[in-house]
mmCIF file of C-alpha atoms and ligand atoms in Angstrom:
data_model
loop_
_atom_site.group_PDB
_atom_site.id
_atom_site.type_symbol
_atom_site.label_atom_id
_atom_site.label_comp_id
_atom_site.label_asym_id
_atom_site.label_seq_id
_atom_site.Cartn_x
_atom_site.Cartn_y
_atom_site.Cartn_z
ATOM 1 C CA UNK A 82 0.000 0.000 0.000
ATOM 2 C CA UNK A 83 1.076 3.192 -0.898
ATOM 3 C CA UNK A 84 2.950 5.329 2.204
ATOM 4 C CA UNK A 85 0.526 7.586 3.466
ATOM 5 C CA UNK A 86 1.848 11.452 4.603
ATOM 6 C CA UNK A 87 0.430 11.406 7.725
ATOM 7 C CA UNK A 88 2.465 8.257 8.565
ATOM 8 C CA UNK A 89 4.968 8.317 11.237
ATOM 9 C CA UNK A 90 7.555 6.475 8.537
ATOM 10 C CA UNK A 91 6.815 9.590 6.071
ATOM 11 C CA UNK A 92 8.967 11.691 7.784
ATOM 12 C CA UNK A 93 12.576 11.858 9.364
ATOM 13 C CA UNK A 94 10.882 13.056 12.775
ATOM 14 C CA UNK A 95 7.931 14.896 14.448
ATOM 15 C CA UNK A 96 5.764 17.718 12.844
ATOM 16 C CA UNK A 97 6.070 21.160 14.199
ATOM 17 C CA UNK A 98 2.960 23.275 13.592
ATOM 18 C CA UNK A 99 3.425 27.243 14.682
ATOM 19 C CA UNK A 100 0.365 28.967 15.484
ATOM 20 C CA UNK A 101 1.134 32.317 16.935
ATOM 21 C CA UNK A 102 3.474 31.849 19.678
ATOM 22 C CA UNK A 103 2.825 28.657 20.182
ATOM 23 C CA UNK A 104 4.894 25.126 18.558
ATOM 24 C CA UNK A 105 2.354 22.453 18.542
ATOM 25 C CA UNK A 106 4.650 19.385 18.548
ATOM 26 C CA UNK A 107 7.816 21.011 19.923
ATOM 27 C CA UNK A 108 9.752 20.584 23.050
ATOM 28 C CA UNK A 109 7.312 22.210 25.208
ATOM 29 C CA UNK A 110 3.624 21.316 26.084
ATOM 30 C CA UNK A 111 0.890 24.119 24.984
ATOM 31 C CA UNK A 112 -2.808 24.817 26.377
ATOM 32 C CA UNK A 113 -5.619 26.710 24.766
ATOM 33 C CA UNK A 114 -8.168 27.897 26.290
ATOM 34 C CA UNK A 115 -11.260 30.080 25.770
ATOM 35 C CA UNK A 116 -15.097 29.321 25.989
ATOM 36 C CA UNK A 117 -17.466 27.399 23.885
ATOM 37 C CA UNK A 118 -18.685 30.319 22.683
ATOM 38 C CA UNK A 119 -17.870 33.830 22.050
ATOM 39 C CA UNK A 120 -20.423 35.696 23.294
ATOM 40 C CA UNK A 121 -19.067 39.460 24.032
ATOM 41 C CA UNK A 122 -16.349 41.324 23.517
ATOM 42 C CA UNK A 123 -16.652 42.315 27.392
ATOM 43 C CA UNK A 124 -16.083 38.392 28.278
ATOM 44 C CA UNK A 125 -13.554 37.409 26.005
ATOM 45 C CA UNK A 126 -11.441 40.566 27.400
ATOM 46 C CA UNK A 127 -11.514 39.070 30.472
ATOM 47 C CA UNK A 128 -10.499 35.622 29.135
ATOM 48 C CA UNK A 129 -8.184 37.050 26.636
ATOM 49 C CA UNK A 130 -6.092 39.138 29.898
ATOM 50 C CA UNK A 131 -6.253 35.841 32.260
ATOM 51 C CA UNK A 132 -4.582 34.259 29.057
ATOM 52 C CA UNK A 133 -2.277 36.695 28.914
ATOM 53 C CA UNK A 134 -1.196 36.610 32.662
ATOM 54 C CA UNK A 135 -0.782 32.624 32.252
ATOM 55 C CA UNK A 136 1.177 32.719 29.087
ATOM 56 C CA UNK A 137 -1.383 30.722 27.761
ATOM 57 C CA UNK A 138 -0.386 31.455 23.606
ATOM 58 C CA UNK A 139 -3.856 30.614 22.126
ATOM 59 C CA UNK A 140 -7.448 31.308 22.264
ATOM 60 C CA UNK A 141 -10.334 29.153 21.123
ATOM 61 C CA UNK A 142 -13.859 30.491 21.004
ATOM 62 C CA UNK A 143 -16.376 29.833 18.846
ATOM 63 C CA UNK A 144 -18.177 32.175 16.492
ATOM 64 C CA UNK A 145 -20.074 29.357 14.370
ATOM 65 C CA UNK A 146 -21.315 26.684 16.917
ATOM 66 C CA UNK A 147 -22.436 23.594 15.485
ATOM 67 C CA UNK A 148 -25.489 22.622 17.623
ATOM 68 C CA UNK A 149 -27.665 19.506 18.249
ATOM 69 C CA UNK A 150 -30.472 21.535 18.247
ATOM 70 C CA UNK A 151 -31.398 24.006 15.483
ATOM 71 C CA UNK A 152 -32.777 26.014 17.726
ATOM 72 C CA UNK A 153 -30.402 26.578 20.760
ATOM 73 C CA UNK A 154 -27.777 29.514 19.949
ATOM 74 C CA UNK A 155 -25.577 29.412 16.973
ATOM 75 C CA UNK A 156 -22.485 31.760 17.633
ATOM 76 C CA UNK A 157 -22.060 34.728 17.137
ATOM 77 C CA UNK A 158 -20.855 34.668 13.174
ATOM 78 C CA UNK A 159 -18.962 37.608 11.235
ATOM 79 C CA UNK A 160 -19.777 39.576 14.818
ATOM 80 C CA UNK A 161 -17.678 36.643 16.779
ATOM 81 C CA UNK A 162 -15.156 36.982 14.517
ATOM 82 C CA UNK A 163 -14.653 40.276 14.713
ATOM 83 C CA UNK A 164 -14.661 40.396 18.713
ATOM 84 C CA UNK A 165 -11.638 37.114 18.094
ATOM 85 C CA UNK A 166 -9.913 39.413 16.091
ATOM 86 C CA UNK A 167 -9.816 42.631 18.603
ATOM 87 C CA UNK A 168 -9.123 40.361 20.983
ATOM 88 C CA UNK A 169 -5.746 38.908 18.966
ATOM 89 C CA UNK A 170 -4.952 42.241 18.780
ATOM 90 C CA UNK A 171 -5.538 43.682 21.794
ATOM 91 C CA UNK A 172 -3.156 41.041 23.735
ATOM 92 C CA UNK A 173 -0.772 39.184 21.208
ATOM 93 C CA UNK A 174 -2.691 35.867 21.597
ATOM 94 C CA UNK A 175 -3.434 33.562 18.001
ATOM 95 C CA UNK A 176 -7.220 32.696 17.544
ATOM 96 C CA UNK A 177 -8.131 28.796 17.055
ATOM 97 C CA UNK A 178 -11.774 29.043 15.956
ATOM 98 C CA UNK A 179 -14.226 26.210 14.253
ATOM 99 C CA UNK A 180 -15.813 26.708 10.584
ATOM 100 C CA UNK A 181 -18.799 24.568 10.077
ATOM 101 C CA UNK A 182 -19.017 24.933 6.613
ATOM 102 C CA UNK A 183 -17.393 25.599 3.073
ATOM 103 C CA UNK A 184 -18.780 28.777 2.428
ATOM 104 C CA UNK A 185 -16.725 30.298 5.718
ATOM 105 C CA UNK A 186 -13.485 29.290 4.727
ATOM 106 C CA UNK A 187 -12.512 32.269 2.816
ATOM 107 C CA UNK A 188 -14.507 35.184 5.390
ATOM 108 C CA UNK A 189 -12.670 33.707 8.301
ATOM 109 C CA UNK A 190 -9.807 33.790 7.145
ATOM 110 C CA UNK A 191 -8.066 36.587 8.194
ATOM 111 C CA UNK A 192 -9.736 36.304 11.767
ATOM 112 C CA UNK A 193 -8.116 33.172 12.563
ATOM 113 C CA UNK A 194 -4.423 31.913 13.116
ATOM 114 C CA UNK A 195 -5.856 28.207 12.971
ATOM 115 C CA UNK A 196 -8.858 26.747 11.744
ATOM 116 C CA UNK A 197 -10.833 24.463 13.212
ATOM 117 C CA UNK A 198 -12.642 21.297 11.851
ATOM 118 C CA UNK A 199 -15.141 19.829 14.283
ATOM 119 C CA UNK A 200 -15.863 16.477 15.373
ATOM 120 C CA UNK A 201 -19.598 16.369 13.514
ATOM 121 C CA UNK A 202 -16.805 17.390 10.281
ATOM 122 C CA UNK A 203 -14.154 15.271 10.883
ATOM 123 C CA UNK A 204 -14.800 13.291 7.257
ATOM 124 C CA UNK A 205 -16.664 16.822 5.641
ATOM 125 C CA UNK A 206 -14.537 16.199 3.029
ATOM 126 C CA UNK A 207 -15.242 19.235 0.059
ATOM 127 C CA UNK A 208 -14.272 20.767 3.631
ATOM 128 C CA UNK A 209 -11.071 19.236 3.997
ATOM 129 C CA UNK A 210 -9.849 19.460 0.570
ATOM 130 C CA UNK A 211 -10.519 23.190 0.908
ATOM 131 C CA UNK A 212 -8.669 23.738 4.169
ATOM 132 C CA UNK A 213 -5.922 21.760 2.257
ATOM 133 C CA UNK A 214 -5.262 24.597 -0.531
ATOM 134 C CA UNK A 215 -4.863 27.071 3.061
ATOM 135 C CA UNK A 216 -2.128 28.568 4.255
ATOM 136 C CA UNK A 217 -2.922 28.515 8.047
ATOM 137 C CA UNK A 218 -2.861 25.280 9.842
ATOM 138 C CA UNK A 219 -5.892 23.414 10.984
ATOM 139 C CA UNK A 220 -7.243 22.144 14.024
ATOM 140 C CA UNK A 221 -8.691 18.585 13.000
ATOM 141 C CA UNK A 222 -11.224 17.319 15.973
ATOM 142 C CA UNK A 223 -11.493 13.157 16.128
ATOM 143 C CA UNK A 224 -14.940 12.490 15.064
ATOM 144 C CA UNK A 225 -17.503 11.193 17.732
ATOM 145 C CA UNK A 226 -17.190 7.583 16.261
ATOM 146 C CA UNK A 227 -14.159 7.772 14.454
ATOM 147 C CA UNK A 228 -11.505 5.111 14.367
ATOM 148 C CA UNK A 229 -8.101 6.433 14.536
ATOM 149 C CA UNK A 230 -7.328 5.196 10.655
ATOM 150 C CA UNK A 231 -10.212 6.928 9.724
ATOM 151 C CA UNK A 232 -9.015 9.776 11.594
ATOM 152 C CA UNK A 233 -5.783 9.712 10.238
ATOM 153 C CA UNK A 234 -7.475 9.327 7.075
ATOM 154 C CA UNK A 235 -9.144 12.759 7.760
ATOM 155 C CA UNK A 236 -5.956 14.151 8.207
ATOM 156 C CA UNK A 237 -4.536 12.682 5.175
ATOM 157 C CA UNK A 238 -7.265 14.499 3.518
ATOM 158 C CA UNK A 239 -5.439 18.099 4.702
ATOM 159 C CA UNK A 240 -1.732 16.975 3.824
ATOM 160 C CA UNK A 241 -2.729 15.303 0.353
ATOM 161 C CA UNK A 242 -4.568 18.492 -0.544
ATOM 162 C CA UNK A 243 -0.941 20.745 0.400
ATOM 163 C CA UNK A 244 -1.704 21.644 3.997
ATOM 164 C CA UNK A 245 1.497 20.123 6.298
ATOM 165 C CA UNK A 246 0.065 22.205 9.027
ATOM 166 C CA UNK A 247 -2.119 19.674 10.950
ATOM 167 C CA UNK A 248 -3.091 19.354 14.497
ATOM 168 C CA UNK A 249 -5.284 16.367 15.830
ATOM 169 C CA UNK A 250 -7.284 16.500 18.616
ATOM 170 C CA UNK A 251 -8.727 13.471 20.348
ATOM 171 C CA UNK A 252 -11.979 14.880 22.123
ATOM 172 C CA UNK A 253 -13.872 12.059 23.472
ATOM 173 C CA UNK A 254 -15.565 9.238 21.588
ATOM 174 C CA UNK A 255 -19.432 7.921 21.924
ATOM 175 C CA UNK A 256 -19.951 4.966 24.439
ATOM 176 C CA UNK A 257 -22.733 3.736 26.505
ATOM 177 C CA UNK A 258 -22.650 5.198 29.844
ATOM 178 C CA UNK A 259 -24.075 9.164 30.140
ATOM 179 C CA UNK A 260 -22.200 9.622 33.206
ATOM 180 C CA UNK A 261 -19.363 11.463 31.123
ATOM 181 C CA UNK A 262 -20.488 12.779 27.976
ATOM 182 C CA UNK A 263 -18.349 10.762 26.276
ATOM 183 C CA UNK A 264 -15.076 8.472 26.667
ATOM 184 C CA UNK A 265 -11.765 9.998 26.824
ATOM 185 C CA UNK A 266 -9.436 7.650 24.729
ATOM 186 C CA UNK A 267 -6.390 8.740 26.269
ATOM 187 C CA UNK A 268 -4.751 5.363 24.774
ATOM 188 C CA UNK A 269 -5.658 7.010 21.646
ATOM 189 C CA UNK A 270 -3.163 9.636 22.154
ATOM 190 C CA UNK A 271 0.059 7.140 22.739
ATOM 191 C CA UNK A 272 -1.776 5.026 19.896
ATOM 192 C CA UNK A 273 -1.389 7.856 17.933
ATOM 193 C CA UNK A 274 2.044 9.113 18.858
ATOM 194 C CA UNK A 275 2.776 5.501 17.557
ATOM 195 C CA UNK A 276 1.037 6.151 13.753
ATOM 196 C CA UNK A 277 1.767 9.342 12.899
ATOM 197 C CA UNK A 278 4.394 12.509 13.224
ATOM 198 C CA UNK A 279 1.591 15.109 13.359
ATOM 199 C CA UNK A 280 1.209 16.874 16.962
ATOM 200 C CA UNK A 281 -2.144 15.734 19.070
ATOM 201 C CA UNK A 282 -3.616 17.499 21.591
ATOM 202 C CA UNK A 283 -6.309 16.544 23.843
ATOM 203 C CA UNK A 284 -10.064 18.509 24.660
ATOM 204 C CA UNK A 285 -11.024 17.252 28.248
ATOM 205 C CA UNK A 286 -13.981 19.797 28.569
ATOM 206 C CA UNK A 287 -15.816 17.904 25.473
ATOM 207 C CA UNK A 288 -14.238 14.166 26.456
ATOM 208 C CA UNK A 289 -15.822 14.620 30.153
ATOM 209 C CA UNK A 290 -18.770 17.117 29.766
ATOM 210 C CA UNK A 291 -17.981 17.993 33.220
ATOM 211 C CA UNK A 292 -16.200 20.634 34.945
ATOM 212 C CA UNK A 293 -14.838 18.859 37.502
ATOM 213 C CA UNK A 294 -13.381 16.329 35.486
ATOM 214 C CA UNK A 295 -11.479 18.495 33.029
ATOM 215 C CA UNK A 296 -8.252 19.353 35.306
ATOM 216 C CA UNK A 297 -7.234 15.548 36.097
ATOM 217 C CA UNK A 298 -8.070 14.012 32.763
ATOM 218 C CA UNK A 299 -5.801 17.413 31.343
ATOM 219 C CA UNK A 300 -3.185 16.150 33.486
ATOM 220 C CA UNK A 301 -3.394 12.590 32.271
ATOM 221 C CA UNK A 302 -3.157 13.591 28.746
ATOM 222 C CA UNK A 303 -0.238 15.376 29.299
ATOM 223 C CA UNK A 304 1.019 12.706 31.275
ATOM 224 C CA UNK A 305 0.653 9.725 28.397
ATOM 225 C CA UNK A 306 2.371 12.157 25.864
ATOM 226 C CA UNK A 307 -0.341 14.885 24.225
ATOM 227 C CA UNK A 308 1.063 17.784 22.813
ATOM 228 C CA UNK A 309 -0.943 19.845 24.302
ATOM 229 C CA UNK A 310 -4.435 20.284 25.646
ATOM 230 C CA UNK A 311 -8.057 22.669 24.514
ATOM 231 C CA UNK A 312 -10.284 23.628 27.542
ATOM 232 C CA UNK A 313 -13.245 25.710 27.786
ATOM 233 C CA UNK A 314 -12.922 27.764 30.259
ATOM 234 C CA UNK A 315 -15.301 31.207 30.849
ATOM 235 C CA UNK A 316 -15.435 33.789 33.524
ATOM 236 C CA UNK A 317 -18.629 32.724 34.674
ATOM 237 C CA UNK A 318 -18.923 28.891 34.020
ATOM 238 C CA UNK A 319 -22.659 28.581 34.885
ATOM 239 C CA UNK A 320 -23.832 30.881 32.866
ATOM 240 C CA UNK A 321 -21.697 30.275 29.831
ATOM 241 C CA UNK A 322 -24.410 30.242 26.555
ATOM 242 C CA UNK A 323 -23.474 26.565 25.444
ATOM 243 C CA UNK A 324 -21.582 23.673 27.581
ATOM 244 C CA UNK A 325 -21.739 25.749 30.968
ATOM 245 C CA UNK A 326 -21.807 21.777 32.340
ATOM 246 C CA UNK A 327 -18.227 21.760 31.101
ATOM 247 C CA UNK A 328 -16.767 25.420 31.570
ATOM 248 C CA UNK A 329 -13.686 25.694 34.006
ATOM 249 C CA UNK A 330 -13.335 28.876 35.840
ATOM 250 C CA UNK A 331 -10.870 31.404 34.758
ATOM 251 C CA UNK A 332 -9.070 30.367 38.618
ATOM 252 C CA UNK A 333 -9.224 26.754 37.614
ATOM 253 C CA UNK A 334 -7.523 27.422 34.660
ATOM 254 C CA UNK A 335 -4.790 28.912 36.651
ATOM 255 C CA UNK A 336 -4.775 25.723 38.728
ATOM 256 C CA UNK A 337 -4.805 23.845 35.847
ATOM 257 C CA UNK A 338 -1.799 25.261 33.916
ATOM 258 C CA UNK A 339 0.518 25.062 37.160
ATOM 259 C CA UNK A 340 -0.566 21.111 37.538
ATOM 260 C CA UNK A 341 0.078 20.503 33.840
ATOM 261 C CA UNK A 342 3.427 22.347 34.181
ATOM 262 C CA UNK A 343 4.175 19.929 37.012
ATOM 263 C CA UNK A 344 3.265 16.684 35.134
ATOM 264 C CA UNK A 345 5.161 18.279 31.767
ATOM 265 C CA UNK A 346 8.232 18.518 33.995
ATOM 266 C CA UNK A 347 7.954 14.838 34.784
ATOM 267 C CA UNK A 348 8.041 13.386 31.512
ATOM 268 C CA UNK A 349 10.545 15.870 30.568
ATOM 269 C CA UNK A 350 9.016 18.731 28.960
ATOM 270 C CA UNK A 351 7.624 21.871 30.168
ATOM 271 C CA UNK A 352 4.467 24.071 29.694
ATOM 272 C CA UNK A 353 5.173 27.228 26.920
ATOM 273 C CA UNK A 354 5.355 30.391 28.088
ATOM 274 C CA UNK A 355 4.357 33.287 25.725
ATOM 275 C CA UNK A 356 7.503 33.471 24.651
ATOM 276 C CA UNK A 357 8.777 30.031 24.601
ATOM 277 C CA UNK A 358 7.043 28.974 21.342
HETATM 278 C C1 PEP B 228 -15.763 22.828 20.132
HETATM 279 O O1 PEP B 228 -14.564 22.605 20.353
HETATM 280 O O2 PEP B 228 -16.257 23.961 20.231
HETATM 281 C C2 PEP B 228 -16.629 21.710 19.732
HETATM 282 C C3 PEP B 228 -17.859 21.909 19.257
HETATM 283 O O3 PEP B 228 -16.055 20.499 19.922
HETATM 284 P P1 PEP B 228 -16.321 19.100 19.163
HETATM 285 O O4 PEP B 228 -16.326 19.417 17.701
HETATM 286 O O5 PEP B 228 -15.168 18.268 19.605
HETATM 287 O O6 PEP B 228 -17.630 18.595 19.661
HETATM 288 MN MN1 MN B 229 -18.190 23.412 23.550
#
């Protein structure tokens, strides 16, 4: 069978994907953080500074939600992408946002640093081939029932298309029990680290669906060997506008990123600073 790019033999060693300030797949271990949603400029201000005080390199936030329901709230749009924007500017930090669709690759383009693909996208594949023709590296979510060759098969999508800039992101797959809203594969992530030289992080606030499960299952996926972890995190968990269930607090986030810089430091690695890239 013909060698596929995302394979771990492809390539004399790991893939290093720069987003900002950050080096997904470098010496040090990165977190991003930001809520589900953007919903104000006056919020993600007060994310954006926390960030800022943490060294945290990288905000998420969504502008374009993809919802179960049509009904419940479904980002912000151009408006959330505008608010993203100020807030890049405003305190150095690179935007990692979600497209839903086709038709928003080219608008959101210069409001982002990274895109982001979804889990209900992972195998959108006129999707794929687009972000492939990009210049700006994508954020590729593990589908909610995806095998890991068909999620390296996503990926291979992105590469085949011209795009080398590739981040996976194991976020949970769908099992039985609704106690967590869904199962954190965090064998997955050494798995992968097996398969392929692209850099994996890990979303605990999606994997768990609960706030007080996102800090220790963070520090496990650093711990098995993720490059990095996504939270949602939000100044006012409860009342965040989507997944309040699974928002950290802005402190918690502080607690998290001093745990995860202990657990880097004992496999060797440490959490980026700003500056450390
Ligand atoms: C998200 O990160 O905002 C999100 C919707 O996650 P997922 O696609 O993993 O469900
Ligand atoms: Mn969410």
């Amino acid at each position: 069978m013909h060698l596929m790019l995302t394979d771990k033999n492809s390539r004399p060693g790991p893939t290093q994907v720069r987003v900002g300030h950050a080096l997904f797949g470098g010496p040090d271990v990165i977190a991003v953080a930001g809520p589900c949603s953007v919903e104000s400029l006056e919020q993600m201000r007060i994310v954006g500074q926390r960030l800022k005080d943490l060294g945290i390199p990288c905000i998420r936030g969504g502008a374009f939600k993809p919802r179960t329901s049509p009904y419940a709230f479904q980002g912000l749009g151009l408006e959330g992408l505008e608010i993203l924007a100020e807030i890049r500017r405003a305190f150095d930090l690179a935007v990692i946002t979600e497209i839903v669709g086709l038709e928003q690759v080219e608008p959101a383009y210069d409001y982002l640093d990274c895109y982001q693909v979804g889990a209900r996208n992972m195998q959108n594949f006129p999707l794929l081939k687009a972000l492939g023709g990009q210049d700006k590296p994508v954020l590729l979510k593990r589908g909610l029932a995806a095998t890991l060759e068909e999620f390296l098969g996503a990926a291979e999508y992105l590469l085949a298309a011209g795009n080398p800039n590739v981040i996976l992101c194991e976020r949970g797959i769908r099992s039985f029990d609704p106690q967590t809203r869904n199962v954190l594969d965090l064998v997955a992530v050494a798995r992968l680290k097996e398969l392929t030289h692209l850099p994996l992080i890990v979303d605990p606030s999606h994997a768990t669906g609960r706030r007080s499960l996102v800090l220790p299952s963070a520090a496990a996926a650093v711990a098995i060997g993720a490059d990095g972890v996504i939270v949602e995190a939000h100044p006012q968990p409860e009342a965040s506008v989507s997944d309040a269930d699974q928002a950290i607090s802005l402190d918690d986030l502080t607690a998290m990123i001093r745990q995860l810089d202990a657990v880097a430091i004992a496999t060797g690695r440490r959490l980026a600073a700003l500056t450390g890239g």
